[in-house]
Amino acid sequence: SPLNPLFQAMESEISAAFDSGEPEDILSRAFKLTVTREDICTLQPLGWLNDRIMNFYMGLLVERSKKEGYPAVYAFNTFFYSKLSSTSHKGVKKWTKGVDIFEHDVILVPIHLRTHWTLLVIDLREKTIKYFDSLGQKGDHICKTVLKYLEEESREKRNIELAASEWTLHSMGTEEIPQQNNGSDCGVFVCKFADFISRDKPIIFTPEHMPYFRRKMVWEIIHQQLL
């Protein structure tokens, strides 16, 4: 309830993150990232989430996945797909140095399309690649690009041929996942798609949850802990 003292303490902390101090103040540090007040302010109503917020939140999801009872999650950073699509496997080969991505259950690929965030999810258990877009656009070519990447990564790192024919590629339809009702919530949708998927939970939130999710993310990023 809003009268709960803990809730009030959180609310005042979130408001302070937005309102007091300088834009360059550092409010959180983890995953080789620093988050400033200016970054946090992109979580204000109708703000456009930036790369730092997206990558930090993905870091929190990966961290949580190390706990008992969660699928093992790997997340690429937001610059991965644009680099991959403009070069090829060669251009991003070093990004997974010392990591076998195939040892995970779920791989998250947040994608920045000029002014829009979307999410691609690889499920290695099910052999599926799914594309989540809160504006309902199809991403079949993006799924194909990433499947080709997986084939080359598997060949190069494990010397195993991935059988592409065993994989299912699918762009989620507007009736399958919630859709944004404004021009600015795509980043929050991507973070929450990733949150639910990385817990193996059905995606049941709605656009009405966005103002709450934004405030909750402020607290989670400052405390480096998911609620």
PDB file of C-alpha atoms in Angstrom:
ATOM      1  CA  SER A   1       0.000   0.000   0.000  1.00  0.00           C
ATOM      2  CA  PRO A   2       1.204   3.575  -0.636  1.00  0.00           C
ATOM      3  CA  LEU A   3       1.140   4.142   3.140  1.00  0.00           C
ATOM      4  CA  ASN A   4       3.741   1.460   3.708  1.00  0.00           C
ATOM      5  CA  PRO A   5       6.882   3.245   5.076  1.00  0.00           C
ATOM      6  CA  LEU A   6       9.192   1.134   2.904  1.00  0.00           C
ATOM      7  CA  PHE A   7       7.222   2.134  -0.180  1.00  0.00           C
ATOM      8  CA  GLN A   8       7.402   5.809   0.848  1.00  0.00           C
ATOM      9  CA  ALA A   9      11.161   5.566   1.386  1.00  0.00           C
ATOM     10  CA  MET A  10      11.566   4.055  -2.078  1.00  0.00           C
ATOM     11  CA  GLU A  11       9.388   6.698  -3.675  1.00  0.00           C
ATOM     12  CA  SER A  12      11.348   9.551  -2.102  1.00  0.00           C
ATOM     13  CA  GLU A  13      14.609   7.928  -3.176  1.00  0.00           C
ATOM     14  CA  ILE A  14      13.370   7.622  -6.765  1.00  0.00           C
ATOM     15  CA  SER A  15      12.221  11.261  -6.804  1.00  0.00           C
ATOM     16  CA  ALA A  16      15.591  12.358  -5.417  1.00  0.00           C
ATOM     17  CA  ALA A  17      17.379  10.443  -8.175  1.00  0.00           C
ATOM     18  CA  PHE A  18      15.486  12.516 -10.734  1.00  0.00           C
ATOM     19  CA  ASP A  19      15.484  15.875  -9.004  1.00  0.00           C
ATOM     20  CA  SER A  20      18.436  16.549  -6.731  1.00  0.00           C
ATOM     21  CA  GLY A  21      22.061  17.042  -7.725  1.00  0.00           C
ATOM     22  CA  GLU A  22      23.980  17.371 -10.978  1.00  0.00           C
ATOM     23  CA  PRO A  23      23.413  15.524 -14.289  1.00  0.00           C
ATOM     24  CA  GLU A  24      26.944  14.057 -14.119  1.00  0.00           C
ATOM     25  CA  ASP A  25      26.576  12.623 -10.582  1.00  0.00           C
ATOM     26  CA  ILE A  26      27.277   8.884 -10.619  1.00  0.00           C
ATOM     27  CA  LEU A  27      24.344   6.980  -9.112  1.00  0.00           C
ATOM     28  CA  SER A  28      25.403   3.402  -9.810  1.00  0.00           C
ATOM     29  CA  ARG A  29      28.457   1.430 -10.881  1.00  0.00           C
ATOM     30  CA  ALA A  30      28.568  -2.228 -11.967  1.00  0.00           C
ATOM     31  CA  PHE A  31      29.173  -4.454 -15.021  1.00  0.00           C
ATOM     32  CA  LYS A  32      31.962  -2.069 -16.142  1.00  0.00           C
ATOM     33  CA  LEU A  33      29.289   0.624 -16.522  1.00  0.00           C
ATOM     34  CA  THR A  34      28.658   3.860 -14.688  1.00  0.00           C
ATOM     35  CA  VAL A  35      25.152   5.280 -14.578  1.00  0.00           C
ATOM     36  CA  THR A  36      24.763   9.016 -14.049  1.00  0.00           C
ATOM     37  CA  ARG A  37      21.767  11.062 -12.970  1.00  0.00           C
ATOM     38  CA  GLU A  38      21.403  12.092 -16.610  1.00  0.00           C
ATOM     39  CA  ASP A  39      21.111   8.407 -17.605  1.00  0.00           C
ATOM     40  CA  ILE A  40      18.617   7.733 -14.796  1.00  0.00           C
ATOM     41  CA  CYS A  41      16.518  10.687 -15.975  1.00  0.00           C
ATOM     42  CA  THR A  42      15.769   8.806 -19.218  1.00  0.00           C
ATOM     43  CA  LEU A  43      13.518   6.666 -16.966  1.00  0.00           C
ATOM     44  CA  GLN A  44      11.264   9.640 -16.287  1.00  0.00           C
ATOM     45  CA  PRO A  45       7.799   9.424 -17.898  1.00  0.00           C
ATOM     46  CA  LEU A  46       8.098   9.310 -21.694  1.00  0.00           C
ATOM     47  CA  GLY A  47      11.909   9.446 -21.601  1.00  0.00           C
ATOM     48  CA  TRP A  48      13.851   7.442 -24.190  1.00  0.00           C
ATOM     49  CA  LEU A  49      16.052   4.858 -22.466  1.00  0.00           C
ATOM     50  CA  ASN A  50      19.714   5.069 -23.465  1.00  0.00           C
ATOM     51  CA  ASP A  51      22.334   2.344 -23.998  1.00  0.00           C
ATOM     52  CA  ARG A  52      23.703   2.635 -20.479  1.00  0.00           C
ATOM     53  CA  ILE A  53      20.334   1.994 -18.854  1.00  0.00           C
ATOM     54  CA  MET A  54      19.580  -0.889 -21.247  1.00  0.00           C
ATOM     55  CA  ASN A  55      22.968  -2.540 -20.734  1.00  0.00           C
ATOM     56  CA  PHE A  56      22.911  -2.065 -16.964  1.00  0.00           C
ATOM     57  CA  TYR A  57      19.472  -3.655 -16.716  1.00  0.00           C
ATOM     58  CA  MET A  58      20.602  -6.599 -18.888  1.00  0.00           C
ATOM     59  CA  GLY A  59      23.530  -6.963 -16.462  1.00  0.00           C
ATOM     60  CA  LEU A  60      21.083  -7.201 -13.550  1.00  0.00           C
ATOM     61  CA  LEU A  61      19.130  -9.937 -15.366  1.00  0.00           C
ATOM     62  CA  VAL A  62      22.308 -11.932 -16.044  1.00  0.00           C
ATOM     63  CA  GLU A  63      23.372 -11.535 -12.406  1.00  0.00           C
ATOM     64  CA  ARG A  64      19.995 -12.823 -11.185  1.00  0.00           C
ATOM     65  CA  SER A  65      20.185 -15.818 -13.529  1.00  0.00           C
ATOM     66  CA  LYS A  66      23.171 -17.145 -11.570  1.00  0.00           C
ATOM     67  CA  LYS A  67      20.832 -17.918  -8.682  1.00  0.00           C
ATOM     68  CA  GLU A  68      19.246 -21.317  -8.125  1.00  0.00           C
ATOM     69  CA  GLY A  69      16.051 -21.921 -10.087  1.00  0.00           C
ATOM     70  CA  TYR A  70      16.639 -19.500 -12.971  1.00  0.00           C
ATOM     71  CA  PRO A  71      17.594 -20.354 -16.547  1.00  0.00           C
ATOM     72  CA  ALA A  72      21.236 -19.495 -17.335  1.00  0.00           C
ATOM     73  CA  VAL A  73      21.149 -16.183 -19.215  1.00  0.00           C
ATOM     74  CA  TYR A  74      23.704 -14.465 -21.432  1.00  0.00           C
ATOM     75  CA  ALA A  75      23.091 -10.935 -22.721  1.00  0.00           C
ATOM     76  CA  PHE A  76      24.855  -9.222 -25.596  1.00  0.00           C
ATOM     77  CA  ASN A  77      25.229  -5.489 -25.263  1.00  0.00           C
ATOM     78  CA  THR A  78      23.205  -3.040 -27.293  1.00  0.00           C
ATOM     79  CA  PHE A  79      26.026  -2.418 -29.796  1.00  0.00           C
ATOM     80  CA  PHE A  80      26.375  -6.081 -30.746  1.00  0.00           C
ATOM     81  CA  TYR A  81      23.662  -6.368 -33.386  1.00  0.00           C
ATOM     82  CA  SER A  82      24.507  -3.168 -35.267  1.00  0.00           C
ATOM     83  CA  LYS A  83      28.149  -4.300 -35.404  1.00  0.00           C
ATOM     84  CA  LEU A  84      27.166  -7.813 -36.525  1.00  0.00           C
ATOM     85  CA  SER A  85      24.787  -6.570 -39.225  1.00  0.00           C
ATOM     86  CA  SER A  86      27.307  -4.066 -40.604  1.00  0.00           C
ATOM     87  CA  THR A  87      30.271  -6.491 -40.608  1.00  0.00           C
ATOM     88  CA  SER A  88      29.716 -10.242 -40.078  1.00  0.00           C
ATOM     89  CA  HIS A  89      30.788 -12.867 -37.552  1.00  0.00           C
ATOM     90  CA  LYS A  90      34.390 -11.689 -38.035  1.00  0.00           C
ATOM     91  CA  GLY A  91      33.502  -8.246 -36.723  1.00  0.00           C
ATOM     92  CA  VAL A  92      32.144  -9.560 -33.418  1.00  0.00           C
ATOM     93  CA  LYS A  93      34.178 -12.727 -32.975  1.00  0.00           C
ATOM     94  CA  LYS A  94      36.179 -11.239 -30.093  1.00  0.00           C
ATOM     95  CA  TRP A  95      33.025 -10.189 -28.205  1.00  0.00           C
ATOM     96  CA  THR A  96      32.641 -13.708 -26.812  1.00  0.00           C
ATOM     97  CA  LYS A  97      36.302 -14.252 -25.950  1.00  0.00           C
ATOM     98  CA  GLY A  98      36.479 -16.659 -23.033  1.00  0.00           C
ATOM     99  CA  VAL A  99      32.722 -17.303 -23.119  1.00  0.00           C
ATOM    100  CA  ASP A 100      30.858 -20.273 -24.545  1.00  0.00           C
ATOM    101  CA  ILE A 101      27.447 -18.800 -25.255  1.00  0.00           C
ATOM    102  CA  PHE A 102      26.148 -22.304 -25.969  1.00  0.00           C
ATOM    103  CA  GLU A 103      26.479 -23.216 -22.283  1.00  0.00           C
ATOM    104  CA  HIS A 104      23.525 -20.921 -21.518  1.00  0.00           C
ATOM    105  CA  ASP A 105      19.787 -21.519 -21.755  1.00  0.00           C
ATOM    106  CA  VAL A 106      18.718 -18.100 -22.988  1.00  0.00           C
ATOM    107  CA  ILE A 107      20.600 -15.413 -24.897  1.00  0.00           C
ATOM    108  CA  LEU A 108      19.212 -11.865 -24.929  1.00  0.00           C
ATOM    109  CA  VAL A 109      20.039  -9.533 -27.810  1.00  0.00           C
ATOM    110  CA  PRO A 110      18.729  -5.992 -27.253  1.00  0.00           C
ATOM    111  CA  ILE A 111      18.601  -4.217 -30.607  1.00  0.00           C
ATOM    112  CA  HIS A 112      18.687  -0.504 -31.359  1.00  0.00           C
ATOM    113  CA  LEU A 113      17.085   0.380 -34.688  1.00  0.00           C
ATOM    114  CA  ARG A 114      17.953   4.087 -35.003  1.00  0.00           C
ATOM    115  CA  THR A 115      15.120   5.399 -32.791  1.00  0.00           C
ATOM    116  CA  HIS A 116      13.509   2.171 -31.598  1.00  0.00           C
ATOM    117  CA  TRP A 117      14.439  -0.630 -29.182  1.00  0.00           C
ATOM    118  CA  THR A 118      13.509  -4.259 -29.881  1.00  0.00           C
ATOM    119  CA  LEU A 119      14.613  -7.589 -28.420  1.00  0.00           C
ATOM    120  CA  LEU A 120      15.756 -10.834 -29.956  1.00  0.00           C
ATOM    121  CA  VAL A 121      15.747 -13.942 -27.763  1.00  0.00           C
ATOM    122  CA  ILE A 122      17.639 -17.148 -28.481  1.00  0.00           C
ATOM    123  CA  ASP A 123      16.395 -20.157 -26.505  1.00  0.00           C
ATOM    124  CA  LEU A 124      19.069 -22.838 -26.792  1.00  0.00           C
ATOM    125  CA  ARG A 125      16.886 -25.388 -24.993  1.00  0.00           C
ATOM    126  CA  GLU A 126      14.050 -25.073 -27.506  1.00  0.00           C
ATOM    127  CA  LYS A 127      16.218 -24.104 -30.519  1.00  0.00           C
ATOM    128  CA  THR A 128      14.110 -21.020 -31.157  1.00  0.00           C
ATOM    129  CA  ILE A 129      14.936 -17.452 -32.114  1.00  0.00           C
ATOM    130  CA  LYS A 130      12.125 -15.033 -31.359  1.00  0.00           C
ATOM    131  CA  TYR A 131      11.829 -11.340 -32.133  1.00  0.00           C
ATOM    132  CA  PHE A 132       9.904  -9.029 -29.800  1.00  0.00           C
ATOM    133  CA  ASP A 133       8.803  -5.626 -31.079  1.00  0.00           C
ATOM    134  CA  SER A 134       6.378  -3.491 -29.076  1.00  0.00           C
ATOM    135  CA  LEU A 135       5.422  -1.697 -32.312  1.00  0.00           C
ATOM    136  CA  GLY A 136       4.559  -4.987 -34.001  1.00  0.00           C
ATOM    137  CA  GLN A 137       7.114  -4.851 -36.812  1.00  0.00           C
ATOM    138  CA  LYS A 138       8.494  -8.124 -38.133  1.00  0.00           C
ATOM    139  CA  GLY A 139      12.152  -8.957 -37.697  1.00  0.00           C
ATOM    140  CA  ASP A 140      12.537 -12.129 -39.771  1.00  0.00           C
ATOM    141  CA  HIS A 141      15.734 -10.859 -41.424  1.00  0.00           C
ATOM    142  CA  ILE A 142      17.156 -10.066 -37.970  1.00  0.00           C
ATOM    143  CA  CYS A 143      16.392 -13.639 -36.817  1.00  0.00           C
ATOM    144  CA  LYS A 144      18.163 -15.007 -39.910  1.00  0.00           C
ATOM    145  CA  THR A 145      21.221 -12.803 -39.360  1.00  0.00           C
ATOM    146  CA  VAL A 146      21.510 -14.044 -35.783  1.00  0.00           C
ATOM    147  CA  LEU A 147      21.018 -17.712 -36.758  1.00  0.00           C
ATOM    148  CA  LYS A 148      23.871 -17.348 -39.238  1.00  0.00           C
ATOM    149  CA  TYR A 149      25.967 -15.824 -36.443  1.00  0.00           C
ATOM    150  CA  LEU A 150      25.178 -18.823 -34.192  1.00  0.00           C
ATOM    151  CA  GLU A 151      26.203 -21.240 -36.948  1.00  0.00           C
ATOM    152  CA  GLU A 152      29.555 -19.496 -37.390  1.00  0.00           C
ATOM    153  CA  GLU A 153      30.124 -19.087 -33.653  1.00  0.00           C
ATOM    154  CA  SER A 154      29.420 -22.808 -33.115  1.00  0.00           C
ATOM    155  CA  ARG A 155      31.742 -23.828 -35.936  1.00  0.00           C
ATOM    156  CA  GLU A 156      34.521 -21.526 -34.771  1.00  0.00           C
ATOM    157  CA  LYS A 157      34.346 -21.985 -30.999  1.00  0.00           C
ATOM    158  CA  ARG A 158      33.151 -25.587 -30.603  1.00  0.00           C
ATOM    159  CA  ASN A 159      33.878 -27.128 -33.971  1.00  0.00           C
ATOM    160  CA  ILE A 160      30.232 -28.224 -34.078  1.00  0.00           C
ATOM    161  CA  GLU A 161      27.940 -27.745 -37.065  1.00  0.00           C
ATOM    162  CA  LEU A 162      24.646 -26.241 -36.003  1.00  0.00           C
ATOM    163  CA  ALA A 163      21.758 -27.776 -37.959  1.00  0.00           C
ATOM    164  CA  ALA A 164      19.886 -24.648 -39.066  1.00  0.00           C
ATOM    165  CA  SER A 165      16.908 -26.767 -40.164  1.00  0.00           C
ATOM    166  CA  GLU A 166      16.258 -27.750 -36.534  1.00  0.00           C
ATOM    167  CA  TRP A 167      15.732 -24.120 -35.544  1.00  0.00           C
ATOM    168  CA  THR A 168      12.446 -22.195 -35.440  1.00  0.00           C
ATOM    169  CA  LEU A 169      12.526 -18.446 -36.198  1.00  0.00           C
ATOM    170  CA  HIS A 170       9.522 -16.342 -35.286  1.00  0.00           C
ATOM    171  CA  SER A 171       8.579 -12.654 -35.080  1.00  0.00           C
ATOM    172  CA  MET A 172       6.054 -12.265 -32.274  1.00  0.00           C
ATOM    173  CA  GLY A 173       2.699 -10.971 -33.490  1.00  0.00           C
ATOM    174  CA  THR A 174       0.767  -8.065 -31.992  1.00  0.00           C
ATOM    175  CA  GLU A 175      -1.717 -10.531 -30.493  1.00  0.00           C
ATOM    176  CA  GLU A 176       1.080 -12.501 -28.791  1.00  0.00           C
ATOM    177  CA  ILE A 177       2.836  -9.715 -26.873  1.00  0.00           C
ATOM    178  CA  PRO A 178       1.754  -6.349 -25.396  1.00  0.00           C
ATOM    179  CA  GLN A 179       2.217  -3.283 -27.598  1.00  0.00           C
ATOM    180  CA  GLN A 180       3.240   0.219 -26.602  1.00  0.00           C
ATOM    181  CA  ASN A 181       0.652   2.988 -26.852  1.00  0.00           C
ATOM    182  CA  ASN A 182       3.076   5.909 -27.182  1.00  0.00           C
ATOM    183  CA  GLY A 183       6.327   6.767 -28.953  1.00  0.00           C
ATOM    184  CA  SER A 184       8.702   6.429 -26.032  1.00  0.00           C
ATOM    185  CA  ASP A 185       8.217   3.220 -24.036  1.00  0.00           C
ATOM    186  CA  CYS A 186      10.003   0.760 -26.363  1.00  0.00           C
ATOM    187  CA  GLY A 187      13.096   0.534 -24.132  1.00  0.00           C
ATOM    188  CA  VAL A 188      11.023  -0.296 -21.055  1.00  0.00           C
ATOM    189  CA  PHE A 189       9.124  -2.933 -23.041  1.00  0.00           C
ATOM    190  CA  VAL A 190      12.422  -4.528 -24.098  1.00  0.00           C
ATOM    191  CA  CYS A 191      13.688  -4.604 -20.497  1.00  0.00           C
ATOM    192  CA  LYS A 192      10.465  -6.154 -19.241  1.00  0.00           C
ATOM    193  CA  PHE A 193      10.221  -8.684 -22.103  1.00  0.00           C
ATOM    194  CA  ALA A 194      13.762  -9.715 -21.097  1.00  0.00           C
ATOM    195  CA  ASP A 195      12.857  -9.770 -17.391  1.00  0.00           C
ATOM    196  CA  PHE A 196       9.864 -12.091 -17.858  1.00  0.00           C
ATOM    197  CA  ILE A 197      11.648 -14.350 -20.375  1.00  0.00           C
ATOM    198  CA  SER A 198      14.696 -14.703 -18.135  1.00  0.00           C
ATOM    199  CA  ARG A 199      12.388 -16.084 -15.418  1.00  0.00           C
ATOM    200  CA  ASP A 200      10.545 -18.384 -17.871  1.00  0.00           C
ATOM    201  CA  LYS A 201       7.366 -16.435 -17.097  1.00  0.00           C
ATOM    202  CA  PRO A 202       4.534 -15.651 -19.527  1.00  0.00           C
ATOM    203  CA  ILE A 203       4.511 -12.023 -20.650  1.00  0.00           C
ATOM    204  CA  ILE A 204       1.402 -10.654 -19.000  1.00  0.00           C
ATOM    205  CA  PHE A 205       2.116  -6.962 -18.408  1.00  0.00           C
ATOM    206  CA  THR A 206       0.311  -4.149 -20.243  1.00  0.00           C
ATOM    207  CA  PRO A 207       1.172  -0.593 -21.363  1.00  0.00           C
ATOM    208  CA  GLU A 208      -0.527   0.622 -18.156  1.00  0.00           C
ATOM    209  CA  HIS A 209       2.346  -0.874 -16.133  1.00  0.00           C
ATOM    210  CA  MET A 210       4.981   1.328 -17.797  1.00  0.00           C
ATOM    211  CA  PRO A 211       5.020   4.298 -15.354  1.00  0.00           C
ATOM    212  CA  TYR A 212       5.398   1.843 -12.456  1.00  0.00           C
ATOM    213  CA  PHE A 213       8.101  -0.188 -14.257  1.00  0.00           C
ATOM    214  CA  ARG A 214      10.104   2.985 -14.942  1.00  0.00           C
ATOM    215  CA  ARG A 215      10.157   3.963 -11.268  1.00  0.00           C
ATOM    216  CA  LYS A 216      10.923   0.429 -10.178  1.00  0.00           C
ATOM    217  CA  MET A 217      13.881   0.295 -12.615  1.00  0.00           C
ATOM    218  CA  VAL A 218      15.334   3.476 -11.078  1.00  0.00           C
ATOM    219  CA  TRP A 219      15.413   1.809  -7.662  1.00  0.00           C
ATOM    220  CA  GLU A 220      16.761  -1.462  -9.055  1.00  0.00           C
ATOM    221  CA  ILE A 221      19.596   0.227 -10.953  1.00  0.00           C
ATOM    222  CA  ILE A 222      20.620   2.409  -7.998  1.00  0.00           C
ATOM    223  CA  HIS A 223      20.591  -0.607  -5.657  1.00  0.00           C
ATOM    224  CA  GLN A 224      21.946  -3.043  -8.262  1.00  0.00           C
ATOM    225  CA  GLN A 225      19.254  -5.471  -7.270  1.00  0.00           C
ATOM    226  CA  LEU A 226      16.043  -6.619  -8.933  1.00  0.00           C
ATOM    227  CA  LEU A 227      12.896  -6.461  -6.826  1.00  0.00           C
TER     228      LEU A 227
END
